CSV table of C-alpha atoms in Angstrom, one decimal:
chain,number,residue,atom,x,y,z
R,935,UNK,CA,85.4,184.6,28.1
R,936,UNK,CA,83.2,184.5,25.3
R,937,UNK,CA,80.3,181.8,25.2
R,938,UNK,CA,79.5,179.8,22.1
R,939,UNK,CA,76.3,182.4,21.8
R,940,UNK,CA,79.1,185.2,20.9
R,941,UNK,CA,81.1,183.3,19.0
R,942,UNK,CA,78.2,182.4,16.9
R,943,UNK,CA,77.7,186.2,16.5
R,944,UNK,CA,80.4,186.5,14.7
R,945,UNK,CA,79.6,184.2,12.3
R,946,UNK,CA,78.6,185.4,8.9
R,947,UNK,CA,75.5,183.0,8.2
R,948,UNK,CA,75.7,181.7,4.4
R,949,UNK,CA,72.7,181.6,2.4
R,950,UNK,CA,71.2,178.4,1.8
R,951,UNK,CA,71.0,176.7,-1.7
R,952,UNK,CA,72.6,177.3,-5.0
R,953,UNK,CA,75.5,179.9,-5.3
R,954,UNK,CA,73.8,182.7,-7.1
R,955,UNK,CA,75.2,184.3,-10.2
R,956,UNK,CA,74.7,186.6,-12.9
R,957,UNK,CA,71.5,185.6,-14.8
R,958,UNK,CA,70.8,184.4,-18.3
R,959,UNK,CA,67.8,186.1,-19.6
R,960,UNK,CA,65.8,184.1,-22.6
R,961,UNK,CA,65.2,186.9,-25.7
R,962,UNK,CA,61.7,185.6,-27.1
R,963,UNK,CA,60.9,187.1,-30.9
R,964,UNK,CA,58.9,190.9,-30.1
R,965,UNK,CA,55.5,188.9,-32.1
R,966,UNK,CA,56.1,186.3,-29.1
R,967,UNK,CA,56.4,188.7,-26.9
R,968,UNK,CA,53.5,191.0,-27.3
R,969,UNK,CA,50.4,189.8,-26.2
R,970,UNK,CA,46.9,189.4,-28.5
R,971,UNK,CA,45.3,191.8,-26.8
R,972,UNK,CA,42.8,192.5,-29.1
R,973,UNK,CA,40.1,191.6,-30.9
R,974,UNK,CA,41.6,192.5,-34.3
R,975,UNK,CA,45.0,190.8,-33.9
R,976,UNK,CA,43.5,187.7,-32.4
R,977,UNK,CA,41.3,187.6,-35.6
R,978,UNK,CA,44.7,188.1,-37.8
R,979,UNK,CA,46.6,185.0,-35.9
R,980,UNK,CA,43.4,183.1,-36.8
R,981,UNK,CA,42.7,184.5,-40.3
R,982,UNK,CA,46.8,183.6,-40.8
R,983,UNK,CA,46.2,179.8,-39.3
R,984,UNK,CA,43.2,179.3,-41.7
R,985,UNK,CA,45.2,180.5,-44.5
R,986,UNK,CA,48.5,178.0,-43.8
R,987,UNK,CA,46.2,175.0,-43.2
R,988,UNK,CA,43.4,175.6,-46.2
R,989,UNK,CA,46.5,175.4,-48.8
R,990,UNK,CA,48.4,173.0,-47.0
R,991,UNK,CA,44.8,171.1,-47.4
R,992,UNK,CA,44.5,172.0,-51.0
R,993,UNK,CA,48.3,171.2,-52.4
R,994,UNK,CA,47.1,167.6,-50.2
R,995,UNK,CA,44.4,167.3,-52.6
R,996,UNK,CA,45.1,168.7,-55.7
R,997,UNK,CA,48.6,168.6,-56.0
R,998,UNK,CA,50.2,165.6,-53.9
R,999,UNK,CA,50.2,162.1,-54.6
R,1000,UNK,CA,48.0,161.0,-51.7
R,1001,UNK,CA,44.9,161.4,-53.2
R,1002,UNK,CA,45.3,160.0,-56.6
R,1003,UNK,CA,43.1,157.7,-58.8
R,1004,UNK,CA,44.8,154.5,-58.6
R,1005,UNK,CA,41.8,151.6,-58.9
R,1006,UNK,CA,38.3,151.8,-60.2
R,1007,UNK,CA,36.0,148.9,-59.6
R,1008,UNK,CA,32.4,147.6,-60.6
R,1009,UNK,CA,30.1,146.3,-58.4
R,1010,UNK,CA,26.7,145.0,-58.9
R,1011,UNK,CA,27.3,143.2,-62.4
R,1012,UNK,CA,25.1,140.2,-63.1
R,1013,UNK,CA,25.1,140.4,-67.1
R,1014,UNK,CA,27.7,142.3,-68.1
R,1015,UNK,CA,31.3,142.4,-66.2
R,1016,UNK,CA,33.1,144.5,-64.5
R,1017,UNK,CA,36.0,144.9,-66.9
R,1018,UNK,CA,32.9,146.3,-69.4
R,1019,UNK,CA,32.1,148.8,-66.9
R,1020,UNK,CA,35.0,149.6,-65.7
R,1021,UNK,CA,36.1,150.1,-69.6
R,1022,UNK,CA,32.8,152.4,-70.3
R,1023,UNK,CA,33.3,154.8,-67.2
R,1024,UNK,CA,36.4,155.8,-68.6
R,1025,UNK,CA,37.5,157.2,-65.3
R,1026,UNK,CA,40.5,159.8,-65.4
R,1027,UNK,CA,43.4,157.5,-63.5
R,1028,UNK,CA,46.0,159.0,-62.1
R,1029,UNK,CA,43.6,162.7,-61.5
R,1030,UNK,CA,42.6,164.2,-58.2
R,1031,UNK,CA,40.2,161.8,-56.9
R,1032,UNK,CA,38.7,165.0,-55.5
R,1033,UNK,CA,38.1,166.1,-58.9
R,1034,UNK,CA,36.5,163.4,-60.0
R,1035,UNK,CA,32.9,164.6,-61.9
R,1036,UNK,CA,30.7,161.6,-60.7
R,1037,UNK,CA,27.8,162.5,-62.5
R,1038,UNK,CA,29.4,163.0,-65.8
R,1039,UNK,CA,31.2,159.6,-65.4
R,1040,UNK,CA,27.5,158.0,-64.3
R,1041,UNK,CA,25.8,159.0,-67.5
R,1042,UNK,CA,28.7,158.4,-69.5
R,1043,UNK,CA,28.0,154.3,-68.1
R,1044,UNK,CA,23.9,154.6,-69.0
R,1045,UNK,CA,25.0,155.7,-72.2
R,1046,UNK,CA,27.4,153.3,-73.3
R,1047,UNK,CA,25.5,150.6,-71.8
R,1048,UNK,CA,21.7,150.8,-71.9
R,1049,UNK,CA,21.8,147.3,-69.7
R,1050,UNK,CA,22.6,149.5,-66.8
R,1051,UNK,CA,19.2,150.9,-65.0
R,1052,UNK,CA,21.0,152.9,-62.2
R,1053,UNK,CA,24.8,153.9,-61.5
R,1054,UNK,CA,26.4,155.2,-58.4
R,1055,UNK,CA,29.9,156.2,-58.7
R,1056,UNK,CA,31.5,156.6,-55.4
R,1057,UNK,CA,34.5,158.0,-54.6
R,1058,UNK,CA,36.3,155.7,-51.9
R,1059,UNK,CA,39.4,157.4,-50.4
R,1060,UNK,CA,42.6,157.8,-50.7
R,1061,UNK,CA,42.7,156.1,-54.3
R,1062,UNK,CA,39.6,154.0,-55.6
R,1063,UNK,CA,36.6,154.7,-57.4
R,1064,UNK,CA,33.5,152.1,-56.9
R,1065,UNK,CA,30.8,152.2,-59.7
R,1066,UNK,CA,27.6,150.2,-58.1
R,1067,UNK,CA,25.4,149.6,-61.0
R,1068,UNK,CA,21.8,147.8,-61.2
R,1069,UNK,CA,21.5,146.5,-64.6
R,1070,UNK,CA,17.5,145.8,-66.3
R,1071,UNK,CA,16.0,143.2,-66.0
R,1072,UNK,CA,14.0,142.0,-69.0
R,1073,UNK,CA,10.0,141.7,-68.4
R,1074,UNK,CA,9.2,140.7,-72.5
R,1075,UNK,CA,11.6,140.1,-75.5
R,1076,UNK,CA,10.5,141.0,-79.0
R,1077,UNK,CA,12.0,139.3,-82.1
R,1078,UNK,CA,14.2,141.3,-84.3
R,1079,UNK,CA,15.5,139.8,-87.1
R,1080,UNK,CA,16.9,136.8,-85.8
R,1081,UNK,CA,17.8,138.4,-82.3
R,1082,UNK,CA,15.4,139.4,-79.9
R,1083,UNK,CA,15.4,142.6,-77.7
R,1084,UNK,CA,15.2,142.7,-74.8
R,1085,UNK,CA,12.3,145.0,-73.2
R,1086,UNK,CA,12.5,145.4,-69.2
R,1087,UNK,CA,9.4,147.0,-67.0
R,1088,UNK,CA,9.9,150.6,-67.9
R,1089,UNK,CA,9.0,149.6,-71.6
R,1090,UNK,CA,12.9,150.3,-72.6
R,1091,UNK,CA,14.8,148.3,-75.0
R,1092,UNK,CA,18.0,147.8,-73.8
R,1093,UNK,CA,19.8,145.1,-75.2
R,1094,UNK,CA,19.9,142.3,-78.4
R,1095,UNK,CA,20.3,138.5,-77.5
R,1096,UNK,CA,20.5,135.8,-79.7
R,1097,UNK,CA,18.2,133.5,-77.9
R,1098,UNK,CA,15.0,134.2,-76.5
R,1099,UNK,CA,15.7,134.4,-72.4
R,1100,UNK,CA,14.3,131.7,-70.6
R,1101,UNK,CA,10.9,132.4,-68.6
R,1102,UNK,CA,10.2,135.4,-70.1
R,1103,UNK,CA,7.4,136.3,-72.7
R,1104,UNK,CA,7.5,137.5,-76.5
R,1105,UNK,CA,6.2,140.6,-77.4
R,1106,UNK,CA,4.0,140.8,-80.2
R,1107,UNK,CA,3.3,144.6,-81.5
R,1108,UNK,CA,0.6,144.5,-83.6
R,1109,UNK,CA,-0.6,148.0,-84.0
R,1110,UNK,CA,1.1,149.2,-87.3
R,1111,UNK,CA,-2.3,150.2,-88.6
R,1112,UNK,CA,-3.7,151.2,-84.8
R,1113,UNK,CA,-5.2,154.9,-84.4
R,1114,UNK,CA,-3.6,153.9,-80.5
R,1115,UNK,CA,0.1,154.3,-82.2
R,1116,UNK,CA,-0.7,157.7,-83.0
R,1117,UNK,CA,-2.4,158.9,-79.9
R,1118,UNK,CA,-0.2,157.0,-77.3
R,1119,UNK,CA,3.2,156.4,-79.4
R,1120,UNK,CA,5.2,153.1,-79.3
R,1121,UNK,CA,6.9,153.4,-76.2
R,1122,UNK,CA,3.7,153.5,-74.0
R,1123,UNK,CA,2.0,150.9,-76.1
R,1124,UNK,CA,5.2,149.1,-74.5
R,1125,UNK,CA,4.9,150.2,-71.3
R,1126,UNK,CA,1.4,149.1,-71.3
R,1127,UNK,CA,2.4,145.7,-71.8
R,1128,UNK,CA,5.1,145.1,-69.3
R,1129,UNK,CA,2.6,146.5,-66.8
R,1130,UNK,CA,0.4,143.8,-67.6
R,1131,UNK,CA,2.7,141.5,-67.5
R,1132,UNK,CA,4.0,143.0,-64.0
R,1133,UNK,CA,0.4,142.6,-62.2
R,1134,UNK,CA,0.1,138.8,-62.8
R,1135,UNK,CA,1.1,136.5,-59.7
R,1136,UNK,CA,3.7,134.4,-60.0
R,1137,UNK,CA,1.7,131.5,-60.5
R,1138,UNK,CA,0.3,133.0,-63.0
R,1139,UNK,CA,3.3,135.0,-64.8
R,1140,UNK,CA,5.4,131.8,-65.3
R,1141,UNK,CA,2.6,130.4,-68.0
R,1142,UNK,CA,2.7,133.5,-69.9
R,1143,UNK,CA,4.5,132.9,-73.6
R,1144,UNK,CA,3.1,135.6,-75.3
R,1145,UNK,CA,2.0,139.0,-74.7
R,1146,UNK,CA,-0.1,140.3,-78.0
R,1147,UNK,CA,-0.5,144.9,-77.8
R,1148,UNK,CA,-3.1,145.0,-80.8
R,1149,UNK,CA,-4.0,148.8,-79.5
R,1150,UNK,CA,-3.7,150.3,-76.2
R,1151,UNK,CA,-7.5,149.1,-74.9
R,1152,UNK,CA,-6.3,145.5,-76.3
R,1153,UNK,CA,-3.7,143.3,-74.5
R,1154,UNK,CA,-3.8,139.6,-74.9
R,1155,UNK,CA,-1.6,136.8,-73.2
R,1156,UNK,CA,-1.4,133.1,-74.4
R,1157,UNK,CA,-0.7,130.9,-71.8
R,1158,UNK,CA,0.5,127.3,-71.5
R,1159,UNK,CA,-1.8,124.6,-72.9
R,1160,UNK,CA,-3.2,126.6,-75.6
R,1161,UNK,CA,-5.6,129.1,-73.4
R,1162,UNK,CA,-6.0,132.8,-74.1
R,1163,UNK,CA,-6.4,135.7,-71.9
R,1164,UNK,CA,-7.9,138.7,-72.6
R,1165,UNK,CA,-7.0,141.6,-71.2
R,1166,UNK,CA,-8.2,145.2,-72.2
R,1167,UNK,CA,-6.1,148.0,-71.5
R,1168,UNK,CA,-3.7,148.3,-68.5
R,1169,UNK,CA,-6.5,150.4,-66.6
R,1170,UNK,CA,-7.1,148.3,-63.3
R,1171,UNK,CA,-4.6,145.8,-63.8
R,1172,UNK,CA,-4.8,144.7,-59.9
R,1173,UNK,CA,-8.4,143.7,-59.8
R,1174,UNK,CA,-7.9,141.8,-62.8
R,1175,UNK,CA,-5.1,139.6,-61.5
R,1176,UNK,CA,-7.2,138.7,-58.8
R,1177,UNK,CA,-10.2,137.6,-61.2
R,1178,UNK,CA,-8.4,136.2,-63.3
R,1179,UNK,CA,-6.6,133.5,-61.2
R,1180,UNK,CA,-10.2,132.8,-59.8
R,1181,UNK,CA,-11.4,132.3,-62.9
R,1182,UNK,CA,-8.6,129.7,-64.2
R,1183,UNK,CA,-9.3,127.6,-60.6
R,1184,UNK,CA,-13.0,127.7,-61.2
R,1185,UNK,CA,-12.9,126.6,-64.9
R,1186,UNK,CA,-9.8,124.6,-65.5
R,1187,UNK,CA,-11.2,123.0,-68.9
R,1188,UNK,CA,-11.5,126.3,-70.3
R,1189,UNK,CA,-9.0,127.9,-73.3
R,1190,UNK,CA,-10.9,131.3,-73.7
R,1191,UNK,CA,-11.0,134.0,-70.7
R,1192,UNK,CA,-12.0,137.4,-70.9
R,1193,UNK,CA,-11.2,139.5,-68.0
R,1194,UNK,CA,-11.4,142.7,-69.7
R,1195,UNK,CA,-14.4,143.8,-67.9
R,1196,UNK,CA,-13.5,142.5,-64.4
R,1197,UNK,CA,-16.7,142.9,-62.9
R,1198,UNK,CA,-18.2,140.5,-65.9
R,1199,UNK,CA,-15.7,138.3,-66.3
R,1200,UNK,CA,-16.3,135.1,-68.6
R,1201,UNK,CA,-14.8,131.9,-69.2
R,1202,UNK,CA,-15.4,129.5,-72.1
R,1203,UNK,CA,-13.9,126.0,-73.5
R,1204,UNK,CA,-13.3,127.7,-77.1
Protein backbone atom coordinates (compact mmCIF):
# COMPACT_ATOMS: atom_id res chain seq x y z
CA UNK A 1 0.00 0.00 0.00
CA UNK A 2 1.23 3.10 -1.09
CA UNK A 3 1.85 5.98 1.60
CA UNK A 4 0.75 9.52 0.99
CA UNK A 5 4.82 10.20 0.35
CA UNK A 6 4.22 7.98 -3.01
CA UNK A 7 1.16 9.25 -3.89
CA UNK A 8 2.64 12.68 -3.66
CA UNK A 9 5.27 11.37 -6.12
CA UNK A 10 3.05 11.14 -8.60
CA UNK A 11 1.91 14.36 -8.52
CA UNK A 12 2.98 16.68 -11.26
CA UNK A 13 3.82 19.91 -9.11
CA UNK A 14 2.39 23.19 -10.99
CA UNK A 15 4.33 26.11 -11.19
CA UNK A 16 3.43 28.89 -9.09
CA UNK A 17 2.10 32.32 -10.25
CA UNK A 18 0.69 33.55 -13.57
CA UNK A 19 0.04 31.02 -16.50
CA UNK A 20 2.80 31.86 -18.78
CA UNK A 21 2.20 32.49 -22.42
CA UNK A 22 3.65 33.59 -25.64
CA UNK A 23 5.28 37.09 -25.10
CA UNK A 24 4.58 40.50 -26.50
CA UNK A 25 7.79 42.13 -27.41
CA UNK A 26 7.62 46.22 -27.49
CA UNK A 27 9.41 47.41 -31.16
CA UNK A 28 11.12 50.82 -30.05
CA UNK A 29 12.14 53.18 -33.27
CA UNK A 30 16.07 51.77 -34.36
CA UNK A 31 17.30 55.88 -33.25
CA UNK A 32 15.66 54.70 -29.79
CA UNK A 33 17.19 51.88 -29.82
CA UNK A 34 20.80 52.49 -30.48
CA UNK A 35 22.60 53.88 -27.88
CA UNK A 36 24.73 57.48 -27.92
CA UNK A 37 27.74 55.96 -27.76
CA UNK A 38 29.79 58.54 -28.84
CA UNK A 39 31.06 61.58 -28.51
CA UNK A 40 29.98 62.86 -31.92
CA UNK A 41 26.28 61.61 -31.80
CA UNK A 42 25.83 62.87 -28.34
CA UNK A 43 27.00 66.29 -29.64
CA UNK A 44 24.42 65.86 -32.75
CA UNK A 45 21.23 65.06 -30.18
CA UNK A 46 22.48 68.24 -28.48
CA UNK A 47 23.32 70.40 -31.50
CA UNK A 48 19.55 69.09 -32.72
CA UNK A 49 17.92 70.18 -29.12
CA UNK A 50 19.62 73.62 -29.36
CA UNK A 51 18.35 74.10 -32.77
CA UNK A 52 14.36 73.05 -31.93
CA UNK A 53 14.36 75.31 -28.81
CA UNK A 54 16.53 78.58 -30.26
CA UNK A 55 13.67 78.93 -33.06
CA UNK A 56 10.96 77.84 -31.04
CA UNK A 57 12.51 80.84 -28.71
CA UNK A 58 12.83 83.13 -31.68
CA UNK A 59 9.16 82.59 -33.55
CA UNK A 60 8.15 83.38 -29.32
CA UNK A 61 9.77 86.56 -29.82
CA UNK A 62 9.63 87.81 -33.04
CA UNK A 63 6.80 86.23 -34.52
CA UNK A 64 4.02 85.38 -31.71
CA UNK A 65 1.79 87.60 -30.07
CA UNK A 66 3.23 87.16 -26.55
CA UNK A 67 5.74 89.59 -26.70
CA UNK A 68 4.00 92.50 -28.28
CA UNK A 69 4.05 96.31 -27.56
CA UNK A 70 0.73 96.87 -26.04
CA UNK A 71 1.28 99.94 -23.39
CA UNK A 72 3.94 102.58 -23.11
CA UNK A 73 4.00 104.77 -20.07
CA UNK A 74 5.88 107.92 -18.61
CA UNK A 75 7.18 108.15 -15.43
CA UNK A 76 9.01 110.94 -13.70
CA UNK A 77 6.92 113.97 -15.18
CA UNK A 78 6.73 117.04 -13.00
CA UNK A 79 6.22 119.79 -15.93
CA UNK A 80 5.27 118.27 -18.76
CA UNK A 81 2.74 115.04 -18.84
CA UNK A 82 2.92 111.85 -19.61
CA UNK A 83 0.55 111.90 -22.61
CA UNK A 84 3.47 114.59 -24.00
CA UNK A 85 5.98 112.00 -23.59
CA UNK A 86 4.37 109.25 -24.38
CA UNK A 87 3.25 111.22 -27.78
CA UNK A 88 7.16 112.30 -28.41
CA UNK A 89 8.64 108.67 -28.02
CA UNK A 90 6.70 107.60 -30.74
CA UNK A 91 7.11 103.99 -29.71
CA UNK A 92 6.36 101.31 -32.57
CA UNK A 93 2.96 99.62 -30.83
CA UNK A 94 2.06 96.54 -31.72
CA UNK A 95 6.25 95.53 -32.72
CA UNK A 96 8.47 92.96 -31.09
CA UNK A 97 9.02 94.43 -27.77
CA UNK A 98 12.33 92.70 -28.29
CA UNK A 99 13.03 94.89 -31.08
CA UNK A 100 12.46 97.77 -29.61
CA UNK A 101 15.72 100.34 -30.32
CA UNK A 102 15.82 102.10 -26.84
CA UNK A 103 18.37 104.44 -27.55
CA UNK A 104 16.89 105.74 -30.79
CA UNK A 105 13.54 106.17 -29.01
CA UNK A 106 15.61 108.04 -25.88
CA UNK A 107 17.04 110.68 -28.15
CA UNK A 108 14.11 110.94 -30.22
CA UNK A 109 12.41 112.27 -26.39
CA UNK A 110 15.60 114.86 -25.69
CA UNK A 111 15.01 116.08 -29.00
CA UNK A 112 11.47 116.73 -29.11
CA UNK A 113 11.54 117.98 -25.74
CA UNK A 114 14.59 119.91 -24.43
CA UNK A 115 12.66 119.96 -20.84
CA UNK A 116 13.87 116.44 -20.50
CA UNK A 117 17.58 116.26 -18.86
CA UNK A 118 17.83 112.34 -18.91
CA UNK A 119 15.54 109.43 -20.35
CA UNK A 120 15.53 105.76 -19.67
CA UNK A 121 13.38 103.72 -21.71
CA UNK A 122 12.86 100.35 -20.32
CA UNK A 123 11.46 97.62 -21.78
CA UNK A 124 9.08 95.84 -19.13
CA UNK A 125 7.89 92.43 -20.27
CA UNK A 126 5.61 90.75 -21.87
CA UNK A 127 3.98 94.10 -23.35
CA UNK A 128 4.95 97.66 -21.81
CA UNK A 129 7.42 100.08 -22.42
CA UNK A 130 8.30 102.55 -19.27
CA UNK A 131 10.10 105.94 -20.32
CA UNK A 132 11.61 107.34 -16.80
CA UNK A 133 12.54 110.86 -17.57
CA UNK A 134 14.22 113.66 -15.31
CA UNK A 135 13.20 116.90 -16.74
CA UNK A 136 15.59 120.54 -15.95
CA UNK A 137 15.24 122.32 -13.56
CA UNK A 138 15.59 126.04 -14.17
CA UNK A 139 18.63 127.80 -12.15
CA UNK A 140 18.00 131.63 -14.03
CA UNK A 141 15.34 132.81 -16.62
CA UNK A 142 16.31 135.36 -19.16
CA UNK A 143 13.66 137.63 -20.80
CA UNK A 144 12.84 137.10 -24.37
CA UNK A 145 10.55 139.21 -25.85
CA UNK A 146 7.77 139.04 -23.54
CA UNK A 147 8.53 135.32 -22.48
CA UNK A 148 11.39 134.32 -20.60
CA UNK A 149 13.69 131.16 -21.05
CA UNK A 150 14.24 129.18 -19.06
CA UNK A 151 18.13 128.45 -18.35
CA UNK A 152 18.89 125.30 -15.93
CA UNK A 153 22.52 124.56 -14.22
CA UNK A 154 24.23 123.22 -17.27
CA UNK A 155 23.73 126.75 -18.91
CA UNK A 156 21.08 125.12 -21.42
CA UNK A 157 18.02 126.84 -22.55
CA UNK A 158 15.32 124.60 -22.62
CA UNK A 159 12.06 125.93 -22.48
CA UNK A 160 9.90 129.57 -23.05
CA UNK A 161 7.41 130.58 -20.20
CA UNK A 162 5.22 133.31 -20.11
CA UNK A 163 5.84 134.31 -16.54
CA UNK A 164 8.96 134.61 -14.87
CA UNK A 165 9.17 131.22 -12.41
CA UNK A 166 8.82 132.02 -8.93
CA UNK A 167 12.15 131.96 -6.74
CA UNK A 168 14.34 131.96 -9.46
CA UNK A 169 16.74 134.80 -10.73
CA UNK A 170 16.86 136.84 -14.15
CA UNK A 171 19.64 136.61 -16.25
CA UNK A 172 21.11 139.67 -17.51
CA UNK A 173 23.73 139.12 -20.50
CA UNK A 174 25.48 142.04 -20.89
CA UNK A 175 28.45 141.24 -22.96
CA UNK A 176 27.45 142.14 -26.55
CA UNK A 177 30.47 144.32 -26.90
CA UNK A 178 32.75 141.84 -24.40
CA UNK A 179 36.22 140.56 -25.85
CA UNK A 180 34.88 137.45 -23.15
CA UNK A 181 32.05 136.59 -25.94
CA UNK A 182 34.61 135.86 -28.31
CA UNK A 183 37.20 133.95 -26.29
CA UNK A 184 34.69 131.90 -24.08
CA UNK A 185 31.36 132.01 -26.42
CA UNK A 186 27.79 132.47 -25.07
CA UNK A 187 27.03 129.24 -23.69
CA UNK A 188 29.97 129.26 -21.10
CA UNK A 189 29.41 132.84 -20.28
CA UNK A 190 25.99 131.02 -19.19
CA UNK A 191 27.37 128.36 -17.60
CA UNK A 192 29.40 130.62 -15.59
CA UNK A 193 26.46 132.18 -14.19
CA UNK A 194 24.40 129.28 -13.04
CA UNK A 195 27.55 128.08 -11.36
CA UNK A 196 27.45 131.13 -9.42
CA UNK A 197 24.31 131.00 -8.66
CA UNK A 198 24.69 127.10 -7.70
CA UNK A 199 27.50 127.88 -4.93
CA UNK A 200 25.37 130.25 -2.88
CA UNK A 201 23.59 128.64 0.38
CA UNK A 202 20.30 128.55 0.54
CA UNK A 203 19.97 131.38 2.73
CA UNK A 204 21.58 133.12 0.57
CA UNK A 205 20.21 131.89 -2.99
CA UNK A 206 16.59 132.70 -2.15
CA UNK A 207 17.60 136.76 -2.08
CA UNK A 208 19.08 136.64 -5.34
CA UNK A 209 16.79 138.51 -8.19
CA UNK A 210 19.28 139.17 -10.59
CA UNK A 211 22.31 137.63 -11.90
CA UNK A 212 24.26 140.40 -14.17
CA UNK A 213 27.37 138.31 -16.78
CA UNK A 214 29.06 141.64 -18.00
CA UNK A 215 32.28 139.34 -19.15
CA UNK A 216 33.48 136.16 -17.89
CA UNK A 217 35.83 137.78 -14.88
CA UNK A 218 32.51 139.88 -14.03
CA UNK A 219 29.36 138.36 -12.37
CA UNK A 220 27.11 140.48 -10.27
CA UNK A 221 23.99 139.52 -8.08
CA UNK A 222 21.37 142.03 -6.70
CA UNK A 223 19.86 140.85 -3.84
CA UNK A 224 16.81 141.85 -1.82
CA UNK A 225 16.72 145.31 -0.20
CA UNK A 226 18.63 146.94 -2.81
CA UNK A 227 22.35 145.40 -2.06
CA UNK A 228 24.88 144.33 -4.66
CA UNK A 229 27.21 141.52 -4.78
CA UNK A 230 30.15 141.35 -6.62
CA UNK A 231 31.43 138.54 -7.79
CA UNK A 232 34.39 138.10 -10.29
CA UNK A 233 34.57 135.24 -12.33
CA UNK A 234 33.28 131.68 -11.36
CA UNK A 235 37.01 130.75 -10.34
CA UNK A 236 36.67 129.76 -6.49
CA UNK A 237 33.16 129.97 -6.22
CA UNK A 238 33.23 127.85 -2.71
CA UNK A 239 35.37 130.09 -0.70
CA UNK A 240 33.43 132.91 -1.77
CA UNK A 241 30.10 131.65 -0.53
CA UNK A 242 31.59 131.24 2.64
CA UNK A 243 32.85 134.92 2.79
CA UNK A 244 30.34 136.27 1.53
CA UNK A 245 27.54 135.14 4.01
CA UNK A 246 30.11 136.28 6.75
CA UNK A 247 30.38 139.35 5.38
CA UNK A 248 26.38 140.15 5.03
CA UNK A 249 26.14 138.98 9.14
CA UNK A 250 29.01 141.16 10.00
CA UNK A 251 27.72 144.29 8.12
CA UNK A 252 24.02 144.13 7.84
CA UNK A 253 23.62 148.02 7.01
CA UNK A 254 25.66 147.55 4.05
CA UNK A 255 24.25 147.66 0.09
CA UNK A 256 27.78 147.22 -1.63
CA UNK A 257 29.97 143.87 -1.23
CA UNK A 258 32.76 142.88 -3.06
CA UNK A 259 33.86 139.38 -2.71
CA UNK A 260 35.70 139.15 -5.82
CA UNK A 261 38.96 138.90 -4.14
CA UNK A 262 37.96 136.51 -1.30
CA UNK A 263 40.97 136.98 0.64
CA UNK A 264 40.19 141.06 0.66
CA UNK A 265 36.83 141.11 0.81
CA UNK A 266 35.02 144.54 1.47
CA UNK A 267 31.88 145.81 2.47
CA UNK A 268 30.38 149.30 2.28
CA UNK A 269 26.93 151.27 2.91
CA UNK A 270 26.98 152.62 -0.83
Amino acid sequence: MAGPRTAQRGVKKRPSGPPSGPRTQVRWPRWLRTPVRTPRRRLALVLVLVVLFGGFGAWALYGSDWFRVRQVKAAGTRVLTPDEVVAAARAPVDAPLVSVDTDEMAGRLRAALPRIKAVEVVRSWPHTIVLKVVERTPELAMRSGGKYSEVDDEGVRFATVRTLPKGVPLLEMAVSDSPSLHRFGIDRLRRAATDVVGRLPEAVHKDVRRVRVASYDSVTLKLTGGRTVVWGSREQGAEKAKVLVALLKAARGAHHFDVAVPSAPAASGS
